[in-house]
mmCIF file of C-alpha atoms in Angstrom:
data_model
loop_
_atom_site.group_PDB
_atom_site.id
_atom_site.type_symbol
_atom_site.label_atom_id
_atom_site.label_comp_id
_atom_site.label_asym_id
_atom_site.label_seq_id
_atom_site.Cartn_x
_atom_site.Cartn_y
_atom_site.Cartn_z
ATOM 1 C CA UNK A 770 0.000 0.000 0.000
ATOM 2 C CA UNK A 771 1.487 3.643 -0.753
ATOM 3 C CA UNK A 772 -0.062 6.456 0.821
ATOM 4 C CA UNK A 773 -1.981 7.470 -1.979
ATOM 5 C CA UNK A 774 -4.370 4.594 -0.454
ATOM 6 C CA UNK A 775 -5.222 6.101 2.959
ATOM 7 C CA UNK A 776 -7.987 8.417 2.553
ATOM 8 C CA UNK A 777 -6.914 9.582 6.202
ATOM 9 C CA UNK A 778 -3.232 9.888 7.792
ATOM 10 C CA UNK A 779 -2.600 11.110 11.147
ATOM 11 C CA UNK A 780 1.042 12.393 11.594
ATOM 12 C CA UNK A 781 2.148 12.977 15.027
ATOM 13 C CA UNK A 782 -1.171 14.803 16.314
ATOM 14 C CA UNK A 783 -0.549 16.809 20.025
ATOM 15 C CA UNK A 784 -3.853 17.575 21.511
ATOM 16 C CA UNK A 785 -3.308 19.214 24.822
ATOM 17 C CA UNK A 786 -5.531 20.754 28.168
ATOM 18 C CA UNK A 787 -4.347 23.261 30.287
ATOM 19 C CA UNK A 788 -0.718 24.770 30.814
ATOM 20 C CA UNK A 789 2.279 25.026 32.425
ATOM 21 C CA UNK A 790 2.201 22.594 35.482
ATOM 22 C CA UNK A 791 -1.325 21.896 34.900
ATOM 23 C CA UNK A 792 -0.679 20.799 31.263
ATOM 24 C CA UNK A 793 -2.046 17.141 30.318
ATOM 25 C CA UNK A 794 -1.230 15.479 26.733
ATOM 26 C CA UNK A 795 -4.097 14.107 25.943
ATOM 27 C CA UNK A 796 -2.550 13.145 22.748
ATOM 28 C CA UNK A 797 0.768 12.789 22.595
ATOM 29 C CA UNK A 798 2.618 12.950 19.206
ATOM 30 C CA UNK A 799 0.068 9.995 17.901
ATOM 31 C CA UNK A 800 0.159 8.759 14.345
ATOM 32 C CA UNK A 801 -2.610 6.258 12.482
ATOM 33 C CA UNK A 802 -3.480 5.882 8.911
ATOM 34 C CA UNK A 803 -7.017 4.951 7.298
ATOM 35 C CA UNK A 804 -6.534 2.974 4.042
ATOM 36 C CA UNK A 805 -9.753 3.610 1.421
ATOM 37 C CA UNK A 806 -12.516 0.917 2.208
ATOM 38 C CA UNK A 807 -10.897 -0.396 5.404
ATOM 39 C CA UNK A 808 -12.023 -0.824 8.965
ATOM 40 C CA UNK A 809 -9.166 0.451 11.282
ATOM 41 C CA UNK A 810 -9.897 0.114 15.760
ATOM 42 C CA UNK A 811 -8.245 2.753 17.646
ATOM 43 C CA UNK A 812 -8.296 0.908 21.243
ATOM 44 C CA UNK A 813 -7.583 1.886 24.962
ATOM 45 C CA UNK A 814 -9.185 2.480 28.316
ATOM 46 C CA UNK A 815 -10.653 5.693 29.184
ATOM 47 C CA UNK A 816 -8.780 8.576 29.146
ATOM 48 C CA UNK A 817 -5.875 6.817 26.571
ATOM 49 C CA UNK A 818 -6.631 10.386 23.897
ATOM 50 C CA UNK A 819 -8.981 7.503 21.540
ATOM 51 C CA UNK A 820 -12.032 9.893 21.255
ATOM 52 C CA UNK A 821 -10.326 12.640 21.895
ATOM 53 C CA UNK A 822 -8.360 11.789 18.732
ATOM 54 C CA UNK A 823 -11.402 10.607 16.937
ATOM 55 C CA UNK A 824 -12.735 14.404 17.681
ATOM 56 C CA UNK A 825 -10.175 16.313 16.990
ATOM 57 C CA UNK A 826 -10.225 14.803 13.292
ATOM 58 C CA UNK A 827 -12.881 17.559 12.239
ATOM 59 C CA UNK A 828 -11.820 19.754 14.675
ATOM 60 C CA UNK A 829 -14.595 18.553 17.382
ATOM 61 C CA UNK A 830 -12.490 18.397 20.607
ATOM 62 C CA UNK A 831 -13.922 20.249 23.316
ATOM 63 C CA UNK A 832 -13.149 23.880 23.391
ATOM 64 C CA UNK A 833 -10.581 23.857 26.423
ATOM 65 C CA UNK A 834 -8.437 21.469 23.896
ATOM 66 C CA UNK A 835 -4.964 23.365 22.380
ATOM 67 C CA UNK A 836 -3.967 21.515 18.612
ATOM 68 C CA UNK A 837 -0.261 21.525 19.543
ATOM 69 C CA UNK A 838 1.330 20.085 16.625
ATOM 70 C CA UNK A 839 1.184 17.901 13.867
ATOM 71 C CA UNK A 840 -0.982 17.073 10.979
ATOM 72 C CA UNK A 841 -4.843 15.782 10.137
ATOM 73 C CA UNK A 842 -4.599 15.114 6.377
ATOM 74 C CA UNK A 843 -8.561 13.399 4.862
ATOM 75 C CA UNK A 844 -7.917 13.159 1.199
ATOM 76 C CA UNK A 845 -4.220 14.740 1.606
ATOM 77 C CA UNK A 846 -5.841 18.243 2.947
ATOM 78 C CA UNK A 847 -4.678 19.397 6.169
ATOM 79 C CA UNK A 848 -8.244 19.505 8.560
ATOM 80 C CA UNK A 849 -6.445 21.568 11.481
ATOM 81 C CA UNK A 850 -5.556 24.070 8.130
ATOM 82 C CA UNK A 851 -9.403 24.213 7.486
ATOM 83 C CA UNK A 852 -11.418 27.166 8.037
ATOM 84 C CA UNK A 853 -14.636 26.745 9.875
ATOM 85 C CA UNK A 854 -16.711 27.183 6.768
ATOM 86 C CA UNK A 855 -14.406 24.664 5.272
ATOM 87 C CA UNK A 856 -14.964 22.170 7.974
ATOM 88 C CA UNK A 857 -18.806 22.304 8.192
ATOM 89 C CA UNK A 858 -18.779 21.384 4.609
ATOM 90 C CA UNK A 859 -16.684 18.116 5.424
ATOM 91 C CA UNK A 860 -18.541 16.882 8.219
ATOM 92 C CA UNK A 861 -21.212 15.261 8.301
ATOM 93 C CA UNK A 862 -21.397 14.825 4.191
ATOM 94 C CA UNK A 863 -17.292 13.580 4.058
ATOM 95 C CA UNK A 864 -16.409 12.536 7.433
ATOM 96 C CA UNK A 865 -19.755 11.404 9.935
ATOM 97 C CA UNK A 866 -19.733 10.186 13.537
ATOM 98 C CA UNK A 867 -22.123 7.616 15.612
ATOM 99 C CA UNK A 868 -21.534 7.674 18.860
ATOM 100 C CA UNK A 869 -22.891 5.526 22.038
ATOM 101 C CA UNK A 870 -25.750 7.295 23.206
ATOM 102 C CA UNK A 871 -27.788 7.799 20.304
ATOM 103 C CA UNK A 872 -30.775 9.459 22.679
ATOM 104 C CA UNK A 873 -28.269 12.188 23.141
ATOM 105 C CA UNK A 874 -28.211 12.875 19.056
ATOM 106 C CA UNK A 875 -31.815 12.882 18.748
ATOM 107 C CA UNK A 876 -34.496 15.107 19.444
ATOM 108 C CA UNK A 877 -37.175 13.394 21.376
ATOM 109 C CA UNK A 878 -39.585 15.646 19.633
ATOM 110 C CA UNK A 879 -39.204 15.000 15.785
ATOM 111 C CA UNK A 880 -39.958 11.850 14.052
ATOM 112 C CA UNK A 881 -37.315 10.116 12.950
ATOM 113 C CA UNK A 882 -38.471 10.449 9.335
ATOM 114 C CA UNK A 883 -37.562 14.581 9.765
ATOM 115 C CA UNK A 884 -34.189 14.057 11.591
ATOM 116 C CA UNK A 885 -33.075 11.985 8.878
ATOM 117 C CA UNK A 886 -34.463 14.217 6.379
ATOM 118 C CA UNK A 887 -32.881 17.145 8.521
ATOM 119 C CA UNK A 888 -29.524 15.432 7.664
ATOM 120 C CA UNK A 889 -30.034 15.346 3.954
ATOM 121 C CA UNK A 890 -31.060 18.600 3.839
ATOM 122 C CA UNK A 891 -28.435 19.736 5.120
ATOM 123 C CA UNK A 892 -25.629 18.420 2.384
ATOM 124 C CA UNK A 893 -27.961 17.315 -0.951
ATOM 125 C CA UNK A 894 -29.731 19.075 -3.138
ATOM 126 C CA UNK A 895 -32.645 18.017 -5.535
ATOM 127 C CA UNK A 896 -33.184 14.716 -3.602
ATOM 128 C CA UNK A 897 -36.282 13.058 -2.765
ATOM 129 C CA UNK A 898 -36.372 13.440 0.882
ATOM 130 C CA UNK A 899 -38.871 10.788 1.363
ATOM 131 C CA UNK A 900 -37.316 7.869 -1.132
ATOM 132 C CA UNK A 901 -33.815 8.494 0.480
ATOM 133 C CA UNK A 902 -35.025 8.243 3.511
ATOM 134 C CA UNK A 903 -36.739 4.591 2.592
ATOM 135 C CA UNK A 904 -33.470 3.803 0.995
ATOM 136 C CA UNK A 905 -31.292 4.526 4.557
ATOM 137 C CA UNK A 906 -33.551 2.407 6.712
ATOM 138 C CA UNK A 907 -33.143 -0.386 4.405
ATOM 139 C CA UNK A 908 -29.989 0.106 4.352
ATOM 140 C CA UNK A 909 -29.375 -0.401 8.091
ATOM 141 C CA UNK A 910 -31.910 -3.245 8.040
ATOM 142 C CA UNK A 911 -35.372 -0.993 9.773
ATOM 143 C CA UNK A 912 -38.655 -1.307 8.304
ATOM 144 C CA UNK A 913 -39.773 1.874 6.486
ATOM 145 C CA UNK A 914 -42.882 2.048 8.958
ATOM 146 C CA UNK A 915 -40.362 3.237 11.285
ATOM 147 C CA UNK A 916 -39.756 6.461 9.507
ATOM 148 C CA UNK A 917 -43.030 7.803 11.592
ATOM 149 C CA UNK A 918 -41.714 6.640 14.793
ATOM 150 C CA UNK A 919 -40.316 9.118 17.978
ATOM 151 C CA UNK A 920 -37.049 8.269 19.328
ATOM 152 C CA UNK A 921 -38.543 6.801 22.842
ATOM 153 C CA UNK A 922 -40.989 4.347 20.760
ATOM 154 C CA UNK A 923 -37.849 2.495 19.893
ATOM 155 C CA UNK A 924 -35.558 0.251 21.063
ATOM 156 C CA UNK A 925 -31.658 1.130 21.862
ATOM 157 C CA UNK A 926 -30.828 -0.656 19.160
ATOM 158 C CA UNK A 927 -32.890 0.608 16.607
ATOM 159 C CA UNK A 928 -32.125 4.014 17.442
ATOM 160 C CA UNK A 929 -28.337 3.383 16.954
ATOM 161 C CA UNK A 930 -29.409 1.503 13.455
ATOM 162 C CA UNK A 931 -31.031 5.009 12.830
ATOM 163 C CA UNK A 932 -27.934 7.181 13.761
ATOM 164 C CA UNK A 933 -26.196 5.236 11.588
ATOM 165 C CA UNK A 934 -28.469 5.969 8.751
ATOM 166 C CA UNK A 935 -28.331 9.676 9.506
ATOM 167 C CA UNK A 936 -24.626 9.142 9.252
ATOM 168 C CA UNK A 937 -25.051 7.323 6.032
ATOM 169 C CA UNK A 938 -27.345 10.270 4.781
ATOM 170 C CA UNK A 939 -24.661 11.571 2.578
ATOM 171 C CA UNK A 940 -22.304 8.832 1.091
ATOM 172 C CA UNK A 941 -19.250 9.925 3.801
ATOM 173 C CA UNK A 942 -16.153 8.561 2.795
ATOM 174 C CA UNK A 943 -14.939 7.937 6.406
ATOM 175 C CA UNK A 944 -17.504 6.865 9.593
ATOM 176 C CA UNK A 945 -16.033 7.123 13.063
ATOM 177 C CA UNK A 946 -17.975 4.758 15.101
ATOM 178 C CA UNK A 947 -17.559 5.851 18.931
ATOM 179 C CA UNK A 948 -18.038 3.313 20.808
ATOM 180 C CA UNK A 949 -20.934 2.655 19.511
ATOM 181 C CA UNK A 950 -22.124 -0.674 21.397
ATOM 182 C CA UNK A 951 -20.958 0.410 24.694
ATOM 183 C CA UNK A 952 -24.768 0.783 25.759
ATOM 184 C CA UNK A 953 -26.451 -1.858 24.103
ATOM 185 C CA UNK A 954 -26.701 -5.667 25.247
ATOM 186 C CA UNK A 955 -24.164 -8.417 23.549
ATOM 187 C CA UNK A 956 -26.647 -9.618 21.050
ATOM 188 C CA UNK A 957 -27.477 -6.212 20.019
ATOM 189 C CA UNK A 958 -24.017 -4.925 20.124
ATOM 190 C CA UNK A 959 -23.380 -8.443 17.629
ATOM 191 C CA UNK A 960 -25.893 -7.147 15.046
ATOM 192 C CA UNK A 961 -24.682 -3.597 15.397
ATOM 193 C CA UNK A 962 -21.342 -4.904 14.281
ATOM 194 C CA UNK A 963 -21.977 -7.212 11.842
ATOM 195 C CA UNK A 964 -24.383 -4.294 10.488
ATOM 196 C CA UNK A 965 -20.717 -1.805 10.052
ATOM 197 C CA UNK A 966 -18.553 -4.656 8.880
ATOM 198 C CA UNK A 967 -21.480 -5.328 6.073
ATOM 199 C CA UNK A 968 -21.417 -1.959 5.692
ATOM 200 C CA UNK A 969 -17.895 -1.834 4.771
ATOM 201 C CA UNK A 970 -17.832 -4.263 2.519
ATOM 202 C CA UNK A 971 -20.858 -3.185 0.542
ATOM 203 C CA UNK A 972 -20.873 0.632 0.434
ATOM 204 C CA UNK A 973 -17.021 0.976 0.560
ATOM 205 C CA UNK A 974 -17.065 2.682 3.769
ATOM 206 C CA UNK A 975 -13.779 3.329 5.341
ATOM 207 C CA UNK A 976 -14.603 3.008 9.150
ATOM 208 C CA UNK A 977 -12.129 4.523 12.082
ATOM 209 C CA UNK A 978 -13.827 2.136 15.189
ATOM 210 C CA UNK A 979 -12.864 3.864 19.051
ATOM 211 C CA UNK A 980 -13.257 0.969 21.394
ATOM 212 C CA UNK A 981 -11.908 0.051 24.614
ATOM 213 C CA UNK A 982 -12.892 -3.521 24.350
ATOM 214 C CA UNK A 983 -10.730 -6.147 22.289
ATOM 215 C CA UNK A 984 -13.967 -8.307 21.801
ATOM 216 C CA UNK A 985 -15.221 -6.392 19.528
ATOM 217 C CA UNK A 986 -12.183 -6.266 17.302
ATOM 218 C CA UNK A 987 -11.959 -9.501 16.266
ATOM 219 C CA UNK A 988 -14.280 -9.802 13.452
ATOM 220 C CA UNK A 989 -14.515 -6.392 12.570
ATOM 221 C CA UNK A 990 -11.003 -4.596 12.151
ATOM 222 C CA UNK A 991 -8.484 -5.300 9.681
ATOM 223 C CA UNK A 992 -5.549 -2.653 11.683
ATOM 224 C CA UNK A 993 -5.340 -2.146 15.337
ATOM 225 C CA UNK A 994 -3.881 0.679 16.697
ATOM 226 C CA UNK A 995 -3.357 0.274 20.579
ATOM 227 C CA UNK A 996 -3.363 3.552 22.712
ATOM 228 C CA UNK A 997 -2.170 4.570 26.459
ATOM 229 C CA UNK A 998 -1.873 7.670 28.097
ATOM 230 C CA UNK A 999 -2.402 9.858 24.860
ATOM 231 C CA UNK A 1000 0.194 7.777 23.096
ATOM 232 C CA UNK A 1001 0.287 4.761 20.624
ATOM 233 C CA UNK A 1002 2.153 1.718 22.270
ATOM 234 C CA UNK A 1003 1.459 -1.129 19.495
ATOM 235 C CA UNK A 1004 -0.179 -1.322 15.889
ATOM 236 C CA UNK A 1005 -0.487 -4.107 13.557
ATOM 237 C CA UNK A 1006 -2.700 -6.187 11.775
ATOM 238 C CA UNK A 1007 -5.731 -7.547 13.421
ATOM 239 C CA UNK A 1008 -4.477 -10.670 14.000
ATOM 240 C CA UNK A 1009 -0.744 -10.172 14.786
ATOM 241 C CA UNK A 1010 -2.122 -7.763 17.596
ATOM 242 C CA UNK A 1011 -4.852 -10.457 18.869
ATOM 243 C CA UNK A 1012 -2.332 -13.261 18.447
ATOM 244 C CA UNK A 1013 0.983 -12.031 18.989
ATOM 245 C CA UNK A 1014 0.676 -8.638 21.194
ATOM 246 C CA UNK A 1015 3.969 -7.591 21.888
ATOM 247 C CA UNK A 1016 3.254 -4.112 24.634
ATOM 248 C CA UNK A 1017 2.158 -5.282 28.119
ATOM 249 C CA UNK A 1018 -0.651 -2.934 28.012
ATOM 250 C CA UNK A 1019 -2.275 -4.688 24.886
ATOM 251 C CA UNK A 1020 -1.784 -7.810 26.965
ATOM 252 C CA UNK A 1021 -3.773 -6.167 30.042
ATOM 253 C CA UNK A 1022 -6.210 -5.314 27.481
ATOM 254 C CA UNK A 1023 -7.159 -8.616 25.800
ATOM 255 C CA UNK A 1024 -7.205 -10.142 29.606
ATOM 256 C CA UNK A 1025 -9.818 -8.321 30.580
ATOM 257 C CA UNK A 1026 -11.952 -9.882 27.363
ATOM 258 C CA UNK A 1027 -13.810 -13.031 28.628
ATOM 259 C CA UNK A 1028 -12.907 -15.204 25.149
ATOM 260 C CA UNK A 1029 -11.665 -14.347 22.013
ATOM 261 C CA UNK A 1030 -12.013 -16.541 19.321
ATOM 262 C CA UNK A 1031 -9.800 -19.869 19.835
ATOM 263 C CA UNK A 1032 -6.908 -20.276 17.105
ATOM 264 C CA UNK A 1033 -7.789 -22.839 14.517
ATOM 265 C CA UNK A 1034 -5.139 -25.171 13.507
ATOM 266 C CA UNK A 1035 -4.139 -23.300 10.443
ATOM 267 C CA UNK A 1036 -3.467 -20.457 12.970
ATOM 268 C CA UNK A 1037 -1.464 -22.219 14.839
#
C-alpha cells in the first residue's frame, strides 16, 4: 500500500488541556493511517486520547483542547488548516460520527423520518427526501414504517441503526464509530457490528472504530492501533495484535476480554 491509499493519515497529532504545570497530553505525538474501504480500531481504556483523537479529526475536541502540533490530512488536505466554513462542509457529508448514546443525538420531539431528512437537507440538493429516507432504513436493516416513529418508541438498538443511517445520509467517505455498542446488550451490540462490517464491505465505507474492548475487534477490524496515556504503544494487523501482542498494556487489554475466538489449527 502507498499512501496514496489512505484516505486519512494522522502524523504525530498533540492535543493538549491546560498549561504550564497543569498541562495534560491528551494526545501525545500519535500517528494512524485509514486505508480507502478499510475498517481500522483505535483501542484503549478511558482517558488513553482515543475519542479525543477521533474528535479532533474535524476539529470537534472540546473547546478547552490546544492543537499543539502535527498534521490531520482526509484526502491529503490538512483539517487543522481548514477554516470553519471549510470544515462544516466536510462533516457530516465527508467525514460522519455515531456515537454511544444515540438518545443524546436525537431530538425526542421530531420523528425520525424529519431528523433523517434534517440530515439530507443539510448536504444534498434536488433529492427526494422521502425515497432516500426509505433507501437509509433499508440500508441499516429498519422497516420503512419506522420512519413515523419518535425516538422513545424504539428500542436502543434501533435508534443506533437510525444514527447510523443519519450518518449514512450523505455517502461519507470515512464513519467514526464511537463506541458505539458500549450501551447496548451483547446480542445487540453483535448485530450492530456485523451491520458496520457489512457496511464496509458493501458501500465501501472506510470506518475509524474507538473501542476500549478487544472483543469487539476480532471480526470487525483489519488494523489495530493500541493507545495509552495519549500515546500509541502497538499497531499491527488484526491478528498479529490479537495473536501475537507484543506491549504489556495490549496484553492487560485482551485479559480483561472473557474469550476471544480460539486459534484454529491453520493459525497455529
Amino acid at each position: 500500500m502507498t499512501s496514496n491509499d489512505n484516505i486519512l493519515a494522522v502524523e504525530d497529532l498533540g492535543v493538549h488541556f491546560g498549561s504550564g504545570d497543569g498541562l495534560v497530553k491528551a494526545v501525545d505525538e500519535v500517528s494512524f493511517t485509514v486505508r480507502r474501504g478499510e475498517t481500522v480500531a483505535l483501542v484503549g481504556e478511558s482517558g488513553s486520547g482515543k475519542s479525543i483523537s477521533a474528535l479532533s479529526l474535524t476539529k470537534l475536541a472540546p473547546r478547552a483542547a490546544r492543537y499543539a502540533g502535527g498534521r490531520i490530512l482526509f484526502e491529503g488536505r490538512d483539517m487543522l488548516a481548514l477554516s470553519d466554513a471549510e470544515l462544516r462542509r466536510i462533516r457530516g457529508s465527508r467525514i460522519s460520527y455515531i456515537f454511544q448514546e444515540p438518545m443524546a443525538s436525537l431530538n425526542p420531539v421530531f420523528t425520525i423520518q424529519w431528523q433523517i431528512e434534517e440530515a439530507i437537507r443539510l448536504h444534498q440538493r434536488g433529492v427526494d427526501r422521502k425515497r432516500e429516507v426509505a433507501r437509509l432504513l433499508g440500508l441499516v436493516h429498519l422497516p420503512e414504517r419506522l420512519a413515523r416513529a419518535y425516538p422513545h418508541e424504539m428500542s436502543g438498538g434501533q435508534l443506533q441503526r437510525c444514527m447510523i443511517a443519519m450518518a449514512l445520509a450523505c455517502s461519507p467517505d470515512l464513519l467514526v464509530a464511537d463506541e458505539p455498542t458500549t450501551a447496548l446488550d451483547v446480542t445487540v451490540q453483535r448485530e450492530i457490528l456485523n451491520l458496520l462490517a457489512e457496511l464496509g464491505r458493501n458501500v465501501g465505507l472506510s470506518i475509524l472504530m474507538i473501542t476500549h474492548n478487544f472483543g469487539i475487534v476480532a471480526d470487525l477490524a483489519d488494523r489495530v492501533y493500541v493507545m495509552q496515556k495519549g500515546r500509541i504503544v502497538e499497531e499491527g494487523e488484526t491478528r498479529q495484535v490479537l495473536y501475537d501482542p507484543r506491549a504489556e498494556y495490549t496484553r492487560q487489554l485482551m485479559a480483561a476480554v472473557p474469550r476471544l475466538h480460539p486459534r484454529t489449527e491453520e493459525e497455529q
